[in-house]
Amino acid sequence: MPLEKIDQLAREWLEEAGNRIFMSLEQSNIEVDTKADRNDLVTNVDKATERYFADKIAEHFPNHRLLGEEGYGEEITSLEGVVWVLDPIDGTVNFVEQKRNFAISLGIYKEGIGELAYIYDIIAGEFYFAKRGEGAFVNDEPIPALAPDKKLENALVIINTAAMRKFPQTLEVIRNARGLRLYGAATLEYMAVATGRADAYISANLSPWDIGAGKIIAEEVGAIVTRANGNPMVVTEKGDSFVASPGVHAEILRDYF
Ligand code: IPD
Ligand code: CA
Ligand code: CA
């Protein structure tokens, strides 16, 4: 199956899913439930969005597999074949509380290699896309490559509270940076680094669907993506995540971890 066909359909489905999510906000028909704890939210819209993709993928690509947050895909521990890694709504707390600052995230992997990636910030009207080896784009505009040599003293860093607890040295990183920013949606935090609006993002506990697309897009513009200790980040495994422009990544690893 050529990637062009997959790309064409993925874009159609993202647009339709985005419209449905937008309408659900307009009509205020959102039912909120909790999962692991009282702040781990899921809504009928998260579930309906993943269900929509699951049905479309099964109809058009019966041999492809879906790795999605809400359980409409399969139990997946390896990326053999073609795997669609989907977070139907990343930033569900923002979706419920702010009605903005959330995104659909979709990464498409073939034999373990990230080929296509999409992060759709519906309310901002920002559609991020990357194709392996062909660069990254926002609304079809190329995203420039990141400066290789930025220093922490000039950097804005994004460090979530779980990472501050797990890695107390990140408090020193914040003290020595230009400032701290938090967005509350891992995919948009990855895109902040990819577009140079921030320079580093460290998070303690991300799942495959949080990083599947962001890793592909960020790497296309030259960001370095690893675990917090600098080890390679395997997309199928849950864990901490550290994405930054090259100079800032090297400086934080060398001086703080
Ligand atoms: C969450 C968000 C959040 C991150 C959490 C994720 P969800 O995703 O990306 O920023 O800190 O680890 O689970 O639950 O809103 O899809
Ligand atoms: Ca998520
Ligand atoms: Ca989600």
XYZ file of N, CA and C and ligand atoms in Angstrom:
789
model
N 0.855 -1.207 0.000
C 0.000 0.000 0.000
C 0.886 1.250 0.000
N 0.799 2.076 -1.040
C 1.664 3.269 -1.069
C 1.325 4.253 0.053
N 2.365 4.914 0.544
C 2.163 5.881 1.629
C 1.261 7.028 1.188
N 1.283 7.365 -0.105
C 0.452 8.485 -0.603
C -1.029 8.242 -0.310
N -1.461 6.992 -0.505
C -2.881 6.664 -0.280
C -3.207 6.760 1.219
N -2.274 6.234 2.028
C -2.469 6.306 3.477
C -2.541 7.778 3.908
N -1.625 8.582 3.385
C -1.587 10.010 3.736
C -2.892 10.706 3.336
N -3.348 10.429 2.139
C -4.574 11.085 1.648
C -5.773 10.767 2.551
N -5.918 9.479 2.904
C -7.064 9.101 3.742
C -6.883 9.611 5.170
N -5.659 9.537 5.684
C -5.428 10.026 7.057
C -5.838 11.498 7.165
N -5.496 12.290 6.156
C -5.853 13.716 6.183
C -7.377 13.903 6.147
N -8.051 13.120 5.299
C -9.528 13.227 5.233
C -10.148 12.892 6.589
N -9.661 11.819 7.191
C -10.251 11.380 8.461
C -9.944 12.366 9.583
N -8.728 12.943 9.562
C -8.392 13.941 10.589
C -9.285 15.169 10.460
N -9.537 15.564 9.225
C -10.386 16.741 9.030
C -11.810 16.459 9.535
N -12.332 15.301 9.175
C -13.681 14.937 9.613
C -13.737 14.797 11.145
N -12.728 14.129 11.713
C -12.700 13.963 13.178
C -12.604 15.334 13.855
N -11.788 16.231 13.279
C -11.660 17.578 13.837
C -12.991 18.318 13.813
N -13.727 18.178 12.701
C -15.043 18.833 12.617
C -16.001 18.286 13.671
N -15.961 16.973 13.852
C -16.873 16.370 14.845
C -16.533 16.837 16.257
N -15.232 16.912 16.557
C -14.825 17.370 17.890
C -15.257 18.825 18.085
N -15.053 19.650 17.045
C -15.446 21.060 17.120
C -16.955 21.179 17.370
N -17.742 20.383 16.651
C -19.208 20.430 16.820
C -19.611 20.003 18.238
N -18.910 19.009 18.781
C -19.282 18.552 20.125
C -19.039 19.664 21.148
N -18.020 20.503 20.912
C -17.792 21.649 21.806
C -18.890 22.697 21.610
N -19.218 22.945 20.347
C -20.271 23.934 20.039
C -21.598 23.537 20.689
N -21.884 22.237 20.633
C -23.184 21.758 21.121
C -23.139 21.370 22.597
N -21.956 21.469 23.211
C -21.776 21.132 24.637
C -22.290 19.752 24.998
N -22.129 18.782 24.106
C -22.582 17.433 24.484
C -21.399 16.541 24.840
N -20.723 16.947 25.909
C -19.528 16.227 26.349
C -19.807 15.567 27.699
N -19.614 14.250 27.724
C -19.798 13.511 28.979
C -18.429 13.109 29.491
N -18.141 13.497 30.725
C -16.791 13.288 31.279
C -16.810 12.119 32.257
N -15.791 11.279 32.151
C -15.629 10.144 33.045
C -14.184 10.151 33.538
N -13.896 9.405 34.618
C -12.507 9.312 35.064
C -11.969 7.909 34.800
N -10.627 7.822 34.704
C -9.996 6.506 34.490
C -9.148 6.154 35.715
N -7.816 6.244 35.610
C -6.947 5.773 36.705
C -7.105 6.590 37.997
N -7.346 7.900 37.862
C -7.538 8.732 39.055
C -8.457 9.901 38.704
N -8.753 10.752 39.666
C -9.781 11.777 39.453
C -9.393 12.831 38.419
N -8.097 12.936 38.117
C -7.670 13.889 37.086
C -7.328 13.216 35.751
N -7.524 11.914 35.682
C -7.282 11.179 34.429
C -8.642 11.074 33.728
N -8.900 12.058 32.854
C -10.251 12.181 32.289
C -10.359 11.514 30.924
N -11.562 11.047 30.628
C -11.896 10.600 29.278
C -13.329 11.072 29.012
N -13.632 11.382 27.766
C -14.991 11.810 27.434
C -15.553 10.919 26.327
N -16.857 11.057 26.131
C -17.505 10.369 25.008
C -16.868 10.776 23.684
N -16.301 11.990 23.626
C -15.713 12.481 22.369
C -14.362 11.802 22.097
N -13.549 11.604 23.152
C -12.304 10.836 22.982
C -12.651 9.463 22.391
N -13.640 8.812 23.005
C -13.981 7.437 22.596
C -14.544 7.406 21.181
N -15.458 8.332 20.881
C -16.067 8.345 19.543
C -15.017 8.624 18.469
N -14.036 9.476 18.784
C -13.000 9.809 17.802
C -12.126 8.587 17.517
N -11.720 7.903 18.583
C -10.887 6.710 18.338
C -11.686 5.634 17.587
N -12.949 5.497 17.955
C -13.824 4.519 17.288
C -13.940 4.827 15.792
N -14.058 6.111 15.483
C -14.153 6.549 14.082
C -12.912 6.083 13.308
N -11.712 6.329 13.860
C -10.482 5.902 13.179
C -10.394 4.381 13.116
N -10.771 3.706 14.205
C -10.689 2.234 14.212
C -11.544 1.655 13.088
N -12.746 2.189 12.928
C -13.652 1.688 11.875
C -13.085 1.985 10.491
N -12.579 3.187 10.291
C -12.035 3.573 8.979
C -10.816 2.719 8.623
N -9.915 2.530 9.593
C -8.705 1.743 9.314
C -9.098 0.301 8.984
N -10.025 -0.268 9.763
C -10.437 -1.657 9.512
C -11.080 -1.797 8.140
N -11.832 -0.780 7.739
C -12.528 -0.826 6.440
C -11.534 -0.721 5.274
N -10.583 0.206 5.372
C -9.695 0.490 4.230
C -8.383 -0.283 4.274
N -7.899 -0.591 5.472
C -6.591 -1.248 5.600
C -6.707 -2.399 6.612
N -7.390 -3.470 6.252
C -7.638 -4.533 7.241
C -6.371 -5.160 7.821
N -5.232 -5.010 7.125
C -3.991 -5.597 7.667
C -3.249 -4.655 8.605
N -3.670 -3.397 8.663
C -2.989 -2.458 9.549
C -3.518 -2.631 10.977
N -2.694 -2.213 11.933
C -3.120 -2.299 13.339
C -3.189 -0.902 13.953
N -4.035 -0.782 14.964
C -4.215 0.502 15.661
C -3.739 0.371 17.096
N -2.869 1.282 17.503
C -2.448 1.402 18.899
C -3.028 2.722 19.399
N -4.146 2.625 20.124
C -4.856 3.842 20.538
C -5.087 3.860 22.033
N -5.265 5.054 22.571
C -5.379 5.185 24.024
C -6.653 4.546 24.577
N -7.751 4.651 23.849
C -9.039 4.273 24.444
C -9.434 2.819 24.227
N -8.541 2.025 23.655
C -8.763 0.578 23.636
C -9.548 0.038 22.452
N -9.757 0.830 21.402
C -10.454 0.302 20.224
C -9.484 -0.378 19.261
N -8.191 -0.277 19.560
C -7.192 -0.946 18.732
C -6.814 -2.277 19.347
N -5.551 -2.634 19.183
C -5.101 -3.938 19.649
C -4.048 -3.762 20.733
N -3.802 -4.855 21.471
C -2.677 -4.900 22.407
C -1.425 -4.981 21.557
N -0.614 -3.961 21.581
C 0.537 -3.943 20.676
C 1.820 -3.736 21.463
N 2.770 -4.644 21.288
C 4.060 -4.475 21.958
C 5.206 -4.352 20.954
N 4.909 -4.607 19.673
C 5.950 -4.417 18.655
C 5.325 -3.690 17.463
N 6.176 -3.052 16.677
C 5.649 -2.245 15.569
C 5.803 -2.960 14.216
N 5.575 -4.272 14.213
C 5.624 -4.988 12.922
C 4.464 -4.565 12.025
N 4.694 -4.604 10.711
C 3.656 -4.216 9.768
C 3.414 -2.719 9.833
N 2.171 -2.320 9.524
C 1.825 -0.890 9.616
C 0.984 -0.682 10.873
N 1.415 0.241 11.713
C 0.717 0.529 12.966
C 0.364 2.015 13.013
N -0.912 2.284 13.251
C -1.400 3.652 13.429
C -1.409 3.930 14.935
N -0.609 4.896 15.369
C -0.516 5.220 16.800
C -1.347 6.487 17.029
N -2.443 6.339 17.757
C -3.445 7.417 17.819
C -3.745 7.860 19.243
N -3.677 9.161 19.471
C -4.287 9.745 20.667
C -5.461 10.578 20.148
N -6.701 10.116 20.384
C -7.852 10.806 19.775
C -7.998 12.238 20.275
N -7.735 12.439 21.568
C -7.629 13.802 22.111
C -6.460 13.791 23.090
N -5.404 14.500 22.765
C -4.324 14.671 23.728
C -4.555 16.006 24.416
N -4.579 15.943 25.767
C -4.914 17.146 26.528
C -6.405 17.143 26.875
N -6.896 16.009 27.322
C -8.336 15.917 27.616
C -8.743 16.854 28.758
N -7.843 17.050 29.727
C -8.189 17.989 30.812
C -8.383 19.391 30.225
N -7.520 19.789 29.296
C -7.683 21.091 28.629
C -8.980 21.119 27.811
N -9.255 20.027 27.114
C -10.481 19.933 26.308
C -11.712 20.202 27.190
N -11.732 19.580 28.371
C -12.887 19.719 29.275
C -12.894 21.089 29.955
N -11.744 21.511 30.454
C -11.695 22.715 31.294
C -11.526 24.013 30.502
N -10.784 23.936 29.375
C -10.444 25.169 28.640
C -11.091 25.254 27.271
N -11.487 24.086 26.759
C -12.030 23.990 25.391
C -11.016 24.467 24.342
N -9.773 24.307 24.648
C -8.667 24.614 23.729
C -7.414 23.913 24.254
N -6.312 24.071 23.510
C -5.038 23.468 23.932
C -5.093 21.942 24.008
N -5.756 21.349 23.020
C -5.756 19.890 22.876
C -5.545 19.590 21.395
N -5.261 18.326 21.089
C -4.974 17.980 19.688
C -5.268 16.511 19.424
N -5.536 16.218 18.163
C -5.532 14.815 17.720
C -4.096 14.499 17.319
N -3.606 13.334 17.707
C -2.231 12.955 17.369
C -2.228 11.598 16.685
N -1.597 11.543 15.517
C -1.558 10.292 14.755
C -0.168 10.103 14.147
N 0.470 8.996 14.499
C 1.756 8.637 13.897
C 1.591 7.312 13.172
N 2.151 7.202 11.989
C 2.006 5.948 11.232
C 3.387 5.326 11.054
N 3.526 4.115 11.586
C 4.805 3.400 11.592
C 4.728 2.191 10.666
N 5.819 1.989 9.921
C 5.905 0.825 9.047
C 7.152 0.056 9.444
N 6.989 -1.176 9.843
C 8.111 -2.016 10.335
C 8.958 -1.232 11.340
N 8.304 -0.539 12.231
C 8.999 0.138 13.332
C 9.525 1.523 13.011
N 9.400 1.930 11.750
C 9.957 3.238 11.367
C 8.815 4.244 11.206
N 8.962 5.398 11.826
C 7.934 6.434 11.730
C 7.931 7.055 10.342
N 6.850 6.895 9.606
C 6.795 7.374 8.220
C 6.000 8.665 8.075
N 4.857 8.728 8.758
C 3.964 9.883 8.617
C 3.511 10.308 10.008
N 3.341 11.617 10.195
C 2.888 12.080 11.505
C 2.005 13.318 11.350
N 0.967 13.370 12.188
C 0.003 14.466 12.140
C -0.352 14.858 13.574
N -0.327 16.143 13.870
C -0.857 16.638 15.138
C -1.766 17.808 14.767
N -3.033 17.679 15.125
C -4.020 18.661 14.675
C -4.575 19.412 15.884
N -4.119 20.663 16.033
C -4.641 21.559 17.072
C -5.857 22.250 16.452
N -7.019 21.703 16.739
C -8.253 22.081 16.033
C -8.621 23.541 16.291
N -8.539 23.959 17.540
C -9.008 25.305 17.885
C -8.044 26.371 17.353
N -6.748 26.099 17.409
C -5.769 27.059 16.863
C -5.724 27.001 15.341
N -6.309 25.969 14.758
C -6.250 25.804 13.303
C -4.831 25.502 12.835
N -4.096 24.729 13.639
C -2.712 24.384 13.274
C -2.610 22.883 13.024
N -2.229 22.568 11.804
C -2.132 21.171 11.374
C -0.657 20.872 11.118
N -0.046 20.135 12.039
C 1.374 19.785 11.925
C 1.486 18.454 11.199
N 2.484 18.377 10.340
C 2.648 17.166 9.528
C 4.122 16.922 9.283
N 4.513 15.664 9.245
C 5.867 15.330 8.780
C 5.829 14.021 8.022
N 6.680 13.949 7.028
C 6.910 12.697 6.313
C 8.401 12.415 6.432
N 8.742 11.202 6.797
C 10.149 10.888 7.062
C 11.048 11.307 5.904
N 12.071 12.081 6.249
C 13.067 12.495 5.256
C 12.658 13.695 4.418
N 11.406 14.173 4.598
C 10.941 15.288 3.762
C 10.607 16.543 4.562
N 10.980 16.547 5.839
C 10.778 17.736 6.657
C 9.411 17.762 7.328
N 9.207 18.830 8.090
C 7.961 18.993 8.843
C 7.293 20.299 8.432
N 5.989 20.348 8.605
C 5.194 21.473 8.107
C 4.118 21.819 9.125
N 3.753 23.107 9.135
C 2.537 23.475 9.845
C 1.670 24.233 8.839
N 0.454 23.739 8.645
C -0.438 24.274 7.609
C 0.295 24.428 6.268
N 1.025 23.397 5.902
C 1.764 23.321 4.625
C 2.978 24.237 4.531
N 3.256 25.042 5.560
C 4.476 25.867 5.579
C 5.602 25.049 6.203
N 6.762 24.971 5.563
C 7.866 24.207 6.170
C 8.265 24.787 7.527
N 8.521 23.911 8.478
C 9.037 24.351 9.781
C 10.565 24.376 9.662
N 11.201 25.532 9.945
C 12.660 25.604 9.791
C 13.376 24.641 10.732
N 14.568 24.213 10.312
C 15.389 23.359 11.179
C 15.770 24.141 12.435
N 15.899 23.429 13.560
C 16.247 24.090 14.822
C 17.709 24.513 14.827
N 17.973 25.632 15.500
C 19.372 26.070 15.664
C 20.110 24.997 16.457
N 21.324 24.624 16.028
C 22.005 23.509 16.700
C 22.660 23.883 18.020
N 22.869 25.186 18.269
C 23.793 25.566 19.338
C 23.184 26.482 20.401
N 21.880 26.419 20.592
C 21.261 27.285 21.609
C 21.738 26.878 23.005
N 21.794 27.836 23.918
C 22.251 27.573 25.289
C 21.052 27.603 26.250
N 21.177 26.854 27.334
C 20.097 26.793 28.317
C 19.762 28.178 28.863
N 20.751 29.025 29.038
C 20.485 30.349 29.635
C 19.533 31.178 28.752
N 19.432 30.820 27.457
C 18.515 31.530 26.555
C 17.254 30.709 26.243
N 17.070 29.604 26.944
C 16.031 28.634 26.558
C 14.785 28.738 27.438
N 13.621 28.523 26.803
C 12.388 28.289 27.553
C 12.231 26.779 27.686
N 11.972 26.303 28.895
C 11.857 24.863 29.107
C 10.447 24.520 29.581
N 10.010 23.340 29.190
C 8.706 22.809 29.619
C 9.021 21.560 30.435
N 8.661 21.588 31.713
C 8.943 20.423 32.570
C 7.690 20.156 33.384
N 7.081 18.982 33.205
C 5.812 18.769 33.903
C 6.073 18.408 35.373
N 5.027 18.527 36.177
C 5.236 18.420 37.630
C 5.704 17.017 38.015
N 5.232 15.993 37.293
C 5.686 14.629 37.605
C 7.189 14.511 37.351
N 7.683 15.174 36.310
C 9.127 15.137 36.027
C 9.900 15.903 37.098
N 9.323 16.994 37.607
C 10.001 17.733 38.685
C 10.169 16.846 39.924
N 9.133 16.013 40.196
C 9.223 15.125 41.365
C 10.209 13.988 41.112
N 10.139 13.410 39.904
C 10.991 12.252 39.607
C 12.462 12.649 39.452
N 12.690 13.852 38.903
C 14.064 14.315 38.648
C 14.233 15.687 39.313
N 14.524 15.717 40.630
C 14.602 17.012 41.339
C 15.620 17.966 40.715
N 16.595 17.433 39.978
C 17.596 18.314 39.357
C 16.966 19.203 38.287
N 15.739 18.884 37.848
C 15.095 19.737 36.851
C 14.771 21.122 37.430
N 14.680 21.208 38.777
C 14.438 22.534 39.382
C 15.634 23.451 39.119
N 16.832 22.867 39.108
C 18.043 23.636 38.762
C 18.031 24.015 37.282
N 17.558 23.081 36.447
C 17.446 23.368 35.008
C 16.551 24.605 34.830
N 15.422 24.634 35.537
C 14.480 25.759 35.412
C 15.143 27.057 35.893
N 15.879 26.959 37.007
C 16.526 28.154 37.563
C 17.525 28.764 36.589
N 18.178 27.901 35.809
C 19.231 28.378 34.909
C 18.718 28.659 33.494
N 17.437 28.418 33.256
C 16.853 28.678 31.939
C 16.265 30.086 31.906
N 15.837 30.507 30.725
C 15.201 31.825 30.613
C 13.809 31.820 31.238
N 13.135 30.656 31.216
C 11.813 30.595 31.821
C 11.190 29.230 31.667
N 10.075 29.036 32.397
C 9.333 27.773 32.374
C 7.988 27.998 31.701
N 7.568 27.059 30.850
C 6.246 27.101 30.235
C 5.590 25.734 30.386
N 4.269 25.691 30.571
C 3.542 24.421 30.637
C 2.259 24.547 29.822
N 1.985 23.578 28.958
C 0.791 23.640 28.108
C -0.259 22.576 28.463
N 0.165 21.468 29.064
C -0.799 20.457 29.484
C -1.251 19.506 28.389
N -0.516 19.438 27.305
C -0.798 18.453 26.252
C 0.557 18.085 25.643
N 0.965 16.849 25.853
C 2.318 16.431 25.450
C 2.581 16.707 23.972
N 1.588 16.474 23.130
C 1.811 16.640 21.689
C 2.078 18.106 21.355
N 1.366 19.022 22.030
C 1.574 20.451 21.752
C 2.880 20.920 22.377
N 3.296 20.254 23.447
C 4.594 20.579 24.042
C 5.719 20.104 23.110
N 5.542 18.958 22.490
C 6.488 18.527 21.450
C 6.508 19.544 20.299
N 5.333 20.039 19.906
C 5.284 20.989 18.782
C 5.861 22.345 19.165
N 5.759 22.715 20.445
C 6.398 23.960 20.891
C 7.908 23.853 20.691
N 8.484 22.690 21.001
C 9.929 22.503 20.797
C 10.243 22.450 19.294
N 9.401 21.739 18.536
C 9.680 21.586 17.095
C 9.660 22.927 16.364
N 8.816 23.853 16.839
C 8.706 25.144 16.161
C 9.567 26.222 16.819
N 10.321 25.874 17.869
C 11.214 26.832 18.510
C 10.509 27.781 19.477
N 9.218 27.525 19.781
C 8.541 28.362 20.789
C 9.020 28.006 22.195
N 9.587 26.819 22.323
C 10.278 26.406 23.546
C 11.470 25.587 23.086
N 12.367 25.275 24.010
C 13.629 24.656 23.587
C 13.843 23.273 24.172
N 13.072 22.919 25.210
C 13.201 21.590 25.800
C 11.883 21.226 26.473
N 11.561 19.945 26.465
C 10.368 19.434 27.166
C 10.747 18.116 27.821
N 10.598 18.081 29.136
C 10.890 16.846 29.883
C 9.603 16.423 30.585
N 9.200 15.165 30.374
C 7.971 14.657 30.980
C 8.247 13.284 31.577
N 7.579 12.989 32.699
C 7.931 11.758 33.415
C 7.224 10.535 32.888
N 6.074 10.696 32.304
C 5.232 9.516 32.157
C 4.398 9.558 30.888
N 5.012 9.354 29.759
C 4.243 9.425 28.513
C 4.015 8.029 27.936
N 2.904 7.891 27.239
C 2.503 6.625 26.626
C 2.752 6.691 25.122
N 2.708 5.532 24.441
C 2.987 5.519 22.998
C 2.180 6.562 22.216
N 0.906 6.717 22.534
C 0.055 7.646 21.764
C 0.408 9.118 22.042
N 1.085 9.396 23.178
C 1.500 10.780 23.458
C 2.695 11.191 22.588
N 3.510 10.217 22.199
C 4.801 10.524 21.562
C 4.911 10.035 20.124
N 3.950 9.196 19.699
C 4.070 8.517 18.396
C 4.231 9.481 17.237
N 3.460 10.549 17.213
C 3.556 11.526 16.119
C 4.597 12.595 16.445
N 4.612 13.052 17.687
C 5.509 14.150 18.065
C 6.969 13.815 17.822
N 7.344 12.577 18.090
C 8.745 12.167 17.884
C 9.127 12.316 16.409
N 8.257 11.885 15.515
C 8.569 11.940 14.077
C 8.724 13.402 13.636
N 7.781 14.248 14.039
C 7.812 15.656 13.605
C 9.031 16.370 14.192
N 9.270 16.155 15.482
C 10.392 16.843 16.141
C 11.729 16.413 15.529
N 11.864 15.136 15.253
C 13.145 14.669 14.681
C 13.349 15.212 13.268
N 12.271 15.431 12.542
C 12.416 15.966 11.176
C 13.018 17.376 11.164
N 12.838 18.136 12.256
C 13.421 19.487 12.290
C 14.720 19.528 13.078
N 15.224 18.351 13.469
C 16.535 18.284 14.102
C 16.523 18.248 15.616
N 15.323 18.106 16.237
C 15.290 17.968 17.692
C 15.844 16.595 18.077
N 16.397 16.513 19.281
C 16.895 15.244 19.805
C 15.825 14.694 20.750
N 15.441 13.434 20.546
C 14.384 12.803 21.345
C 14.958 11.566 22.030
N 14.948 11.573 23.359
C 15.483 10.428 24.131
C 14.637 10.242 25.398
N 15.030 9.249 26.196
C 14.568 9.197 27.582
C 15.324 10.279 28.361
N 14.897 10.530 29.613
C 15.537 11.596 30.392
C 17.027 11.332 30.583
N 17.423 10.059 30.640
C 18.843 9.756 30.854
C 19.644 9.710 29.558
N 19.004 10.050 28.438
C 19.712 10.083 27.163
C 19.608 8.793 26.368
N 19.000 7.749 26.956
C 18.827 6.494 26.209
C 17.797 6.670 25.104
N 17.841 5.809 24.084
C 16.846 5.909 23.009
C 15.429 5.712 23.548
N 14.462 6.393 22.945
C 13.070 6.266 23.379
C 12.325 5.332 22.416
N 11.873 4.203 22.923
C 11.127 3.242 22.107
C 9.642 3.602 22.209
N 9.022 3.817 21.055
C 7.660 4.371 21.048
C 6.638 3.450 21.712
N 6.834 2.134 21.633
C 5.833 1.220 22.209
C 5.907 1.147 23.731
N 6.955 1.718 24.323
C 7.112 1.611 25.779
C 6.793 2.925 26.466
N 6.029 2.801 27.570
C 5.683 3.965 28.378
C 6.918 4.423 29.160
N 7.049 5.717 29.414
C 8.177 6.158 30.237
C 8.429 7.640 30.122
N 9.595 8.061 30.638
C 9.890 9.490 30.568
C 10.383 9.860 29.175
N 10.351 11.161 28.899
C 10.641 11.648 27.556
C 11.364 12.984 27.667
N 12.354 13.154 26.807
C 13.167 14.382 26.833
C 13.424 14.778 25.382
N 12.768 15.852 24.955
C 12.958 16.353 23.587
C 13.482 17.783 23.694
N 14.491 18.102 22.891
C 15.066 19.452 22.949
C 15.854 19.735 21.685
N 16.115 21.019 21.463
C 17.015 21.379 20.364
C 18.417 20.862 20.739
N 19.281 20.606 19.737
C 20.501 19.825 19.999
C 21.401 20.395 21.099
N 21.675 21.700 21.063
C 22.583 22.273 22.053
C 22.015 22.193 23.462
N 20.723 22.476 23.585
C 20.087 22.476 24.904
C 19.995 21.042 25.436
N 19.697 20.094 24.547
C 19.640 18.685 24.958
C 20.999 18.254 25.511
N 22.063 18.577 24.779
C 23.407 18.157 25.198
C 23.787 18.808 26.532
N 23.456 20.088 26.680
C 23.835 20.802 27.915
C 23.079 20.241 29.128
N 21.783 20.000 28.976
C 21.012 19.482 30.121
C 21.504 18.078 30.498
N 21.745 17.236 29.490
C 22.226 15.876 29.793
C 23.581 15.928 30.487
N 24.469 16.750 29.973
C 25.841 16.799 30.497
C 25.872 17.362 31.913
N 25.103 18.421 32.170
C 25.276 19.135 33.436
C 24.252 18.766 34.515
N 23.177 18.060 34.158
C 22.107 17.852 35.146
C 21.697 16.399 35.329
N 22.007 15.520 34.379
C 21.542 14.127 34.523
C 22.703 13.156 34.702
C -1.857 13.592 28.847
C -1.298 14.933 28.422
C -0.446 15.522 29.529
C 0.672 14.582 29.948
C 0.078 13.255 30.369
C -0.760 12.661 29.238
P -4.226 12.830 27.724
O -2.590 13.001 27.762
O -0.519 14.826 27.254
O 0.142 16.726 29.105
O 1.392 15.147 31.011
O 1.131 12.360 30.720
O -1.312 11.425 29.676
O -4.608 11.928 28.859
O -4.794 14.185 27.854
O -4.436 12.216 26.402
Ca -2.253 11.941 25.607
Ca -5.892 11.163 25.140
